[in-house]
């Protein structure tokens, strides 16, 4: 089946710094990728939809200037958490769409000290 | 927008018994309903999906049923095994070739299979 990678798997950073997370579709091209945030024992919360070659579409309540998304190619989307604060600590998961099916990356555990 | 409700939130079953998880959706236009399994700290894995033109789909011990009139769909796991223990999420989306196909997820069901 389709494979999606995500890097890094875990990152610890100081408050005020920026962190970039990469999401790659390894064996297929993905015009559309999605970024989710997941809190412990909760469901996946869609943050934004990333479309190759165009601006991302953010869900209501998600700050686009804080969570910068770039979908530079058909196999790569990046999420940059700018000026991270402890409340941004979470599990971030991307997915890539092939047809109607979304395949998920392994997630990135972000801890902001 | 679409709203998906999922029940129960936790489900404990004895090994070998069946497990059933139910979801309801609000948008009658939704036409694609996947189920994902997520183990602790891991990625959600697609286990089965169903489209609105089909009433039932089965894959070995897993089956999904869809009632479009009532706007609900269910996951059935038969002969449960300890490795079935995980959180299961249902989701719904409106899929067309022109759409993004955003998924609306249910809250999840923690399934625990005891030997």
PDB file of C-alpha atoms in Angstrom:
ATOM      1  CA  UNK A   1       0.000   0.000   0.000  1.00  0.00           C
ATOM      2  CA  UNK A   2       0.871   3.675  -0.137  1.00  0.00           C
ATOM      3  CA  UNK A   3       3.580   4.809   2.255  1.00  0.00           C
ATOM      4  CA  UNK A   4       3.908   8.199   3.920  1.00  0.00           C
ATOM      5  CA  UNK A   5       6.959   9.197   5.899  1.00  0.00           C
ATOM      6  CA  UNK A   6       7.313  12.002   8.390  1.00  0.00           C
ATOM      7  CA  UNK A   7      10.424  13.557   9.851  1.00  0.00           C
ATOM      8  CA  UNK A   8      11.443  14.056  12.571  1.00  0.00           C
ATOM      9  CA  UNK A   9       9.609  11.514  14.693  1.00  0.00           C
ATOM     10  CA  UNK A  10      10.369  13.390  17.862  1.00  0.00           C
ATOM     11  CA  UNK A  11      11.636  16.896  18.574  1.00  0.00           C
ATOM     12  CA  UNK A  12      12.279  18.867  21.716  1.00  0.00           C
ATOM     13  CA  UNK A  13      12.828  22.587  21.410  1.00  0.00           C
ATOM     14  CA  UNK A  14      13.015  25.702  23.506  1.00  0.00           C
ATOM     15  CA  UNK A  15      10.182  28.168  23.707  1.00  0.00           C
ATOM     16  CA  UNK A  16      10.412  30.805  20.975  1.00  0.00           C
ATOM     17  CA  UNK A  17      12.167  28.665  18.408  1.00  0.00           C
ATOM     18  CA  UNK A  18      10.706  27.340  15.159  1.00  0.00           C
ATOM     19  CA  UNK A  19      10.367  23.710  14.189  1.00  0.00           C
ATOM     20  CA  UNK A  20       9.907  22.264  10.709  1.00  0.00           C
ATOM     21  CA  UNK A  21       8.199  18.914  10.107  1.00  0.00           C
ATOM     22  CA  UNK A  22       8.384  17.156   6.755  1.00  0.00           C
ATOM     23  CA  UNK A  23       5.777  14.855   5.243  1.00  0.00           C
ATOM     24  CA  UNK A  24       6.606  12.785   2.183  1.00  0.00           C
ATOM     25  CA  UNK A  25       4.615  10.403   0.054  1.00  0.00           C
ATOM     26  CA  UNK A  26       7.169   7.757  -0.873  1.00  0.00           C
ATOM     27  CA  UNK A  27       5.564   5.742  -3.650  1.00  0.00           C
ATOM     28  CA  UNK A  28       2.836   7.962  -5.013  1.00  0.00           C
ATOM     29  CA  UNK A  29       2.206  11.575  -5.881  1.00  0.00           C
ATOM     30  CA  UNK A  30      -0.126  13.491  -3.612  1.00  0.00           C
ATOM     31  CA  UNK A  31      -1.760  16.640  -4.859  1.00  0.00           C
ATOM     32  CA  UNK A  32      -3.387  17.038  -1.484  1.00  0.00           C
ATOM     33  CA  UNK A  33      -1.915  16.467   1.949  1.00  0.00           C
ATOM     34  CA  UNK A  34      -3.436  17.135   5.336  1.00  0.00           C
ATOM     35  CA  UNK A  35      -2.001  18.158   8.694  1.00  0.00           C
ATOM     36  CA  UNK A  36      -3.586  17.000  11.922  1.00  0.00           C
ATOM     37  CA  UNK A  37      -2.947  17.549  15.578  1.00  0.00           C
ATOM     38  CA  UNK A  38      -3.770  14.898  18.144  1.00  0.00           C
ATOM     39  CA  UNK A  39      -3.943  15.352  21.899  1.00  0.00           C
ATOM     40  CA  UNK A  40      -3.603  12.355  24.236  1.00  0.00           C
ATOM     41  CA  UNK A  41      -6.606  10.037  24.102  1.00  0.00           C
ATOM     42  CA  UNK A  42      -8.376  12.285  21.637  1.00  0.00           C
ATOM     43  CA  UNK A  43      -9.321  12.182  18.000  1.00  0.00           C
ATOM     44  CA  UNK A  44      -7.462  13.702  15.077  1.00  0.00           C
ATOM     45  CA  UNK A  45      -8.091  17.404  14.651  1.00  0.00           C
ATOM     46  CA  UNK A  46      -7.622  18.703  11.122  1.00  0.00           C
ATOM     47  CA  UNK A  47      -5.433  21.791  11.075  1.00  0.00           C
ATOM     48  CA  UNK A  48      -5.080  22.500   7.372  1.00  0.00           C
ATOM     49  CA  UNK A  49      -5.298  21.148   3.869  1.00  0.00           C
ATOM     50  CA  UNK A  50      -2.168  21.459   1.791  1.00  0.00           C
ATOM     51  CA  UNK A  51      -2.445  21.595  -1.986  1.00  0.00           C
ATOM     52  CA  UNK A  52       0.568  21.410  -4.255  1.00  0.00           C
ATOM     53  CA  UNK A  53       1.363  24.734  -5.845  1.00  0.00           C
ATOM     54  CA  UNK A  54      -1.184  26.768  -3.935  1.00  0.00           C
ATOM     55  CA  UNK A  55      -1.744  28.226  -0.500  1.00  0.00           C
ATOM     56  CA  UNK A  56      -2.886  25.958   2.256  1.00  0.00           C
ATOM     57  CA  UNK A  57      -6.420  26.142   3.565  1.00  0.00           C
ATOM     58  CA  UNK A  58      -6.625  26.383   7.335  1.00  0.00           C
ATOM     59  CA  UNK A  59      -9.422  25.194   9.569  1.00  0.00           C
ATOM     60  CA  UNK A  60     -11.237  27.671  11.729  1.00  0.00           C
ATOM     61  CA  UNK A  61      -9.235  28.635  14.784  1.00  0.00           C
ATOM     62  CA  UNK A  62      -5.855  27.583  13.391  1.00  0.00           C
ATOM     63  CA  UNK A  63      -3.390  30.449  13.106  1.00  0.00           C
ATOM     64  CA  UNK A  64      -1.892  30.420   9.629  1.00  0.00           C
ATOM     65  CA  UNK A  65       0.994  32.686  10.639  1.00  0.00           C
ATOM     66  CA  UNK A  66       1.933  30.308  13.418  1.00  0.00           C
ATOM     67  CA  UNK A  67       1.594  27.069  11.486  1.00  0.00           C
ATOM     68  CA  UNK A  68       3.214  27.684   8.118  1.00  0.00           C
ATOM     69  CA  UNK A  69       2.528  25.072   5.475  1.00  0.00           C
ATOM     70  CA  UNK A  70       4.386  24.684   2.205  1.00  0.00           C
ATOM     71  CA  UNK A  71       3.500  22.057  -0.391  1.00  0.00           C
ATOM     72  CA  UNK A  72       6.444  22.489  -2.733  1.00  0.00           C
ATOM     73  CA  UNK A  73       6.115  19.287  -4.734  1.00  0.00           C
ATOM     74  CA  UNK A  74       3.773  16.381  -5.322  1.00  0.00           C
ATOM     75  CA  UNK A  75       5.608  14.328  -2.718  1.00  0.00           C
ATOM     76  CA  UNK A  76       6.523  16.834  -0.014  1.00  0.00           C
ATOM     77  CA  UNK A  77       4.620  19.077   2.369  1.00  0.00           C
ATOM     78  CA  UNK A  78       6.164  20.857   5.342  1.00  0.00           C
ATOM     79  CA  UNK A  79       4.667  22.266   8.510  1.00  0.00           C
ATOM     80  CA  UNK A  80       6.653  24.907  10.384  1.00  0.00           C
ATOM     81  CA  UNK A  81       5.603  25.749  13.907  1.00  0.00           C
ATOM     82  CA  UNK A  82       6.878  29.284  14.395  1.00  0.00           C
ATOM     83  CA  UNK A  83       7.789  30.781  17.760  1.00  0.00           C
ATOM     84  CA  UNK A  84       6.756  27.582  19.500  1.00  0.00           C
ATOM     85  CA  UNK A  85       5.371  27.704  23.028  1.00  0.00           C
ATOM     86  CA  UNK A  86       4.643  24.927  25.521  1.00  0.00           C
ATOM     87  CA  UNK A  87       0.981  24.884  24.527  1.00  0.00           C
ATOM     88  CA  UNK A  88       2.068  23.849  21.021  1.00  0.00           C
ATOM     89  CA  UNK A  89       3.380  20.578  22.426  1.00  0.00           C
ATOM     90  CA  UNK A  90       1.419  17.824  20.752  1.00  0.00           C
ATOM     91  CA  UNK A  91       1.463  14.918  18.316  1.00  0.00           C
ATOM     92  CA  UNK A  92       1.376  16.207  14.735  1.00  0.00           C
ATOM     93  CA  UNK A  93       0.377  13.795  11.975  1.00  0.00           C
ATOM     94  CA  UNK A  94       0.249  14.336   8.253  1.00  0.00           C
ATOM     95  CA  UNK A  95      -1.646  12.373   5.655  1.00  0.00           C
ATOM     96  CA  UNK A  96      -1.443  12.176   1.892  1.00  0.00           C
ATOM     97  CA  UNK A  97      -4.415  11.494  -0.297  1.00  0.00           C
ATOM     98  CA  UNK A  98      -4.410   8.932  -3.080  1.00  0.00           C
ATOM     99  CA  UNK A  99      -7.814   8.837  -4.675  1.00  0.00           C
ATOM    100  CA  UNK A 100     -10.319   9.051  -1.853  1.00  0.00           C
ATOM    101  CA  UNK A 101      -8.028   7.327   0.646  1.00  0.00           C
ATOM    102  CA  UNK A 102      -5.798   9.131   3.121  1.00  0.00           C
ATOM    103  CA  UNK A 103      -2.591   7.448   4.223  1.00  0.00           C
ATOM    104  CA  UNK A 104      -1.024   8.712   7.395  1.00  0.00           C
ATOM    105  CA  UNK A 105       2.540   9.427   8.350  1.00  0.00           C
ATOM    106  CA  UNK A 106       3.957   8.052  11.615  1.00  0.00           C
ATOM    107  CA  UNK A 107       3.573  11.370  13.403  1.00  0.00           C
ATOM    108  CA  UNK A 108       5.911  13.841  15.107  1.00  0.00           C
ATOM    109  CA  UNK A 109       5.952  14.269  18.855  1.00  0.00           C
ATOM    110  CA  UNK A 110       6.731  17.927  19.565  1.00  0.00           C
ATOM    111  CA  UNK A 111       7.724  18.999  23.064  1.00  0.00           C
ATOM    112  CA  UNK A 112       8.315  22.679  23.704  1.00  0.00           C
ATOM    113  CA  UNK A 113      10.177  23.467  26.904  1.00  0.00           C
TER     114      UNK A 113
ATOM    115  CA  UNK B   1     -20.333  20.861   8.043  1.00  0.00           C
ATOM    116  CA  UNK B   2     -20.157  17.144   8.664  1.00  0.00           C
ATOM    117  CA  UNK B   3     -20.402  15.817  12.205  1.00  0.00           C
ATOM    118  CA  UNK B   4     -19.581  12.236  13.116  1.00  0.00           C
ATOM    119  CA  UNK B   5     -20.550  10.616  16.391  1.00  0.00           C
ATOM    120  CA  UNK B   6     -18.985   7.351  17.503  1.00  0.00           C
ATOM    121  CA  UNK B   7     -20.050   4.893  20.209  1.00  0.00           C
ATOM    122  CA  UNK B   8     -18.998   3.402  22.503  1.00  0.00           C
ATOM    123  CA  UNK B   9     -15.944   5.299  23.687  1.00  0.00           C
ATOM    124  CA  UNK B  10     -14.526   2.139  25.270  1.00  0.00           C
ATOM    125  CA  UNK B  11     -15.243  -1.497  24.562  1.00  0.00           C
ATOM    126  CA  UNK B  12     -13.932  -4.491  26.455  1.00  0.00           C
ATOM    127  CA  UNK B  13     -14.394  -7.925  24.948  1.00  0.00           C
ATOM    128  CA  UNK B  14     -13.210 -11.430  25.686  1.00  0.00           C
ATOM    129  CA  UNK B  15     -10.893 -12.989  23.157  1.00  0.00           C
ATOM    130  CA  UNK B  16     -12.942 -14.786  20.535  1.00  0.00           C
ATOM    131  CA  UNK B  17     -16.035 -12.644  20.996  1.00  0.00           C
ATOM    132  CA  UNK B  18     -17.286 -10.058  18.502  1.00  0.00           C
ATOM    133  CA  UNK B  19     -16.913  -6.280  18.757  1.00  0.00           C
ATOM    134  CA  UNK B  20     -19.212  -3.720  17.185  1.00  0.00           C
ATOM    135  CA  UNK B  21     -18.577   0.007  16.906  1.00  0.00           C
ATOM    136  CA  UNK B  22     -21.250   2.366  15.603  1.00  0.00           C
ATOM    137  CA  UNK B  23     -21.018   5.777  13.967  1.00  0.00           C
ATOM    138  CA  UNK B  24     -23.577   8.266  12.753  1.00  0.00           C
ATOM    139  CA  UNK B  25     -23.003  11.154  10.372  1.00  0.00           C
ATOM    140  CA  UNK B  26     -24.958  14.303   9.693  1.00  0.00           C
ATOM    141  CA  UNK B  27     -24.286  15.214   6.058  1.00  0.00           C
ATOM    142  CA  UNK B  28     -26.348  13.053   3.725  1.00  0.00           C
ATOM    143  CA  UNK B  29     -24.001  13.996   0.867  1.00  0.00           C
ATOM    144  CA  UNK B  30     -21.063  12.123   2.439  1.00  0.00           C
ATOM    145  CA  UNK B  31     -20.124   9.185   0.264  1.00  0.00           C
ATOM    146  CA  UNK B  32     -16.915   7.687   1.649  1.00  0.00           C
ATOM    147  CA  UNK B  33     -16.520   6.066   5.072  1.00  0.00           C
ATOM    148  CA  UNK B  34     -13.132   4.701   6.159  1.00  0.00           C
ATOM    149  CA  UNK B  35     -12.185   3.040   9.431  1.00  0.00           C
ATOM    150  CA  UNK B  36      -8.746   3.485  10.953  1.00  0.00           C
ATOM    151  CA  UNK B  37      -6.963   1.544  13.683  1.00  0.00           C
ATOM    152  CA  UNK B  38      -4.417   3.379  15.806  1.00  0.00           C
ATOM    153  CA  UNK B  39      -2.131   1.704  18.290  1.00  0.00           C
ATOM    154  CA  UNK B  40      -0.588   3.787  21.046  1.00  0.00           C
ATOM    155  CA  UNK B  41       1.944   6.255  19.657  1.00  0.00           C
ATOM    156  CA  UNK B  42       1.549   4.960  16.133  1.00  0.00           C
ATOM    157  CA  UNK B  43      -0.018   6.199  12.938  1.00  0.00           C
ATOM    158  CA  UNK B  44      -3.684   5.538  12.085  1.00  0.00           C
ATOM    159  CA  UNK B  45      -3.871   2.578   9.711  1.00  0.00           C
ATOM    160  CA  UNK B  46      -6.720   2.150   7.245  1.00  0.00           C
ATOM    161  CA  UNK B  47      -8.387  -1.203   7.940  1.00  0.00           C
ATOM    162  CA  UNK B  48     -11.476  -1.042   5.780  1.00  0.00           C
ATOM    163  CA  UNK B  49     -13.582   1.494   3.920  1.00  0.00           C
ATOM    164  CA  UNK B  50     -16.956   1.619   2.230  1.00  0.00           C
ATOM    165  CA  UNK B  51     -18.539   3.825  -0.378  1.00  0.00           C
ATOM    166  CA  UNK B  52     -22.113   4.998  -0.348  1.00  0.00           C
ATOM    167  CA  UNK B  53     -23.146   2.786  -3.251  1.00  0.00           C
ATOM    168  CA  UNK B  54     -22.399  -0.329  -1.187  1.00  0.00           C
ATOM    169  CA  UNK B  55     -24.289  -1.584   1.856  1.00  0.00           C
ATOM    170  CA  UNK B  56     -21.729  -3.978   3.261  1.00  0.00           C
ATOM    171  CA  UNK B  57     -18.090  -4.897   2.824  1.00  0.00           C
ATOM    172  CA  UNK B  58     -16.101  -7.677   4.420  1.00  0.00           C
ATOM    173  CA  UNK B  59     -12.404  -8.419   4.741  1.00  0.00           C
ATOM    174  CA  UNK B  60     -11.631 -11.584   6.703  1.00  0.00           C
ATOM    175  CA  UNK B  61     -12.636 -10.892  10.333  1.00  0.00           C
ATOM    176  CA  UNK B  62     -13.618  -7.282   9.685  1.00  0.00           C
ATOM    177  CA  UNK B  63     -16.834  -6.026   8.136  1.00  0.00           C
ATOM    178  CA  UNK B  64     -18.471  -2.658   7.713  1.00  0.00           C
ATOM    179  CA  UNK B  65     -22.147  -1.979   7.116  1.00  0.00           C
ATOM    180  CA  UNK B  66     -23.696   1.256   5.898  1.00  0.00           C
ATOM    181  CA  UNK B  67     -27.284   2.447   6.222  1.00  0.00           C
ATOM    182  CA  UNK B  68     -27.579   5.587   4.101  1.00  0.00           C
ATOM    183  CA  UNK B  69     -31.174   6.232   5.048  1.00  0.00           C
ATOM    184  CA  UNK B  70     -30.400   6.281   8.746  1.00  0.00           C
ATOM    185  CA  UNK B  71     -26.963   7.833   8.163  1.00  0.00           C
ATOM    186  CA  UNK B  72     -25.073   5.350  10.225  1.00  0.00           C
ATOM    187  CA  UNK B  73     -22.333   2.828   9.644  1.00  0.00           C
ATOM    188  CA  UNK B  74     -20.795   0.161  11.828  1.00  0.00           C
ATOM    189  CA  UNK B  75     -17.575  -1.798  12.172  1.00  0.00           C
ATOM    190  CA  UNK B  76     -17.804  -5.465  13.098  1.00  0.00           C
ATOM    191  CA  UNK B  77     -14.807  -7.468  14.276  1.00  0.00           C
ATOM    192  CA  UNK B  78     -15.367 -11.187  14.723  1.00  0.00           C
ATOM    193  CA  UNK B  79     -13.235 -13.702  16.634  1.00  0.00           C
ATOM    194  CA  UNK B  80     -11.347 -10.914  18.352  1.00  0.00           C
ATOM    195  CA  UNK B  81      -7.688 -11.413  19.240  1.00  0.00           C
ATOM    196  CA  UNK B  82      -5.433  -9.508  21.670  1.00  0.00           C
ATOM    197  CA  UNK B  83      -3.734  -7.790  18.727  1.00  0.00           C
ATOM    198  CA  UNK B  84      -7.070  -6.178  17.879  1.00  0.00           C
ATOM    199  CA  UNK B  85      -6.646  -4.016  20.989  1.00  0.00           C
ATOM    200  CA  UNK B  86      -6.293  -0.414  19.789  1.00  0.00           C
ATOM    201  CA  UNK B  87      -8.253   2.779  19.234  1.00  0.00           C
ATOM    202  CA  UNK B  88     -10.582   2.642  16.249  1.00  0.00           C
ATOM    203  CA  UNK B  89     -11.744   5.774  14.436  1.00  0.00           C
ATOM    204  CA  UNK B  90     -14.573   6.066  11.973  1.00  0.00           C
ATOM    205  CA  UNK B  91     -14.633   8.918   9.478  1.00  0.00           C
ATOM    206  CA  UNK B  92     -16.830  10.365   6.785  1.00  0.00           C
ATOM    207  CA  UNK B  93     -16.128  12.537   3.780  1.00  0.00           C
ATOM    208  CA  UNK B  94     -17.641  13.826   0.590  1.00  0.00           C
ATOM    209  CA  UNK B  95     -15.366  12.599  -2.124  1.00  0.00           C
ATOM    210  CA  UNK B  96     -15.431  13.838  -5.721  1.00  0.00           C
ATOM    211  CA  UNK B  97     -12.631  14.177  -8.235  1.00  0.00           C
ATOM    212  CA  UNK B  98     -12.747  17.926  -7.662  1.00  0.00           C
ATOM    213  CA  UNK B  99     -12.887  17.912  -3.880  1.00  0.00           C
ATOM    214  CA  UNK B 100     -10.194  17.754  -1.234  1.00  0.00           C
ATOM    215  CA  UNK B 101     -11.938  14.854   0.467  1.00  0.00           C
ATOM    216  CA  UNK B 102     -11.517  16.158   4.007  1.00  0.00           C
ATOM    217  CA  UNK B 103     -12.217  13.503   6.596  1.00  0.00           C
ATOM    218  CA  UNK B 104     -14.373  14.198   9.625  1.00  0.00           C
ATOM    219  CA  UNK B 105     -13.368  11.771  12.353  1.00  0.00           C
ATOM    220  CA  UNK B 106     -15.373  10.292  15.162  1.00  0.00           C
ATOM    221  CA  UNK B 107     -14.074  10.563  18.715  1.00  0.00           C
ATOM    222  CA  UNK B 108     -12.622   7.062  18.694  1.00  0.00           C
ATOM    223  CA  UNK B 109     -13.299   3.785  20.484  1.00  0.00           C
ATOM    224  CA  UNK B 110     -10.721   2.165  22.756  1.00  0.00           C
ATOM    225  CA  UNK B 111     -11.045  -1.582  22.224  1.00  0.00           C
ATOM    226  CA  UNK B 112      -9.499  -3.904  24.795  1.00  0.00           C
ATOM    227  CA  UNK B 113      -9.439  -7.616  24.065  1.00  0.00           C
ATOM    228  CA  UNK B 114      -8.720  -9.700  27.138  1.00  0.00           C
ATOM    229  CA  UNK B 115      -7.330 -13.237  26.791  1.00  0.00           C
TER     230      UNK B 115
END
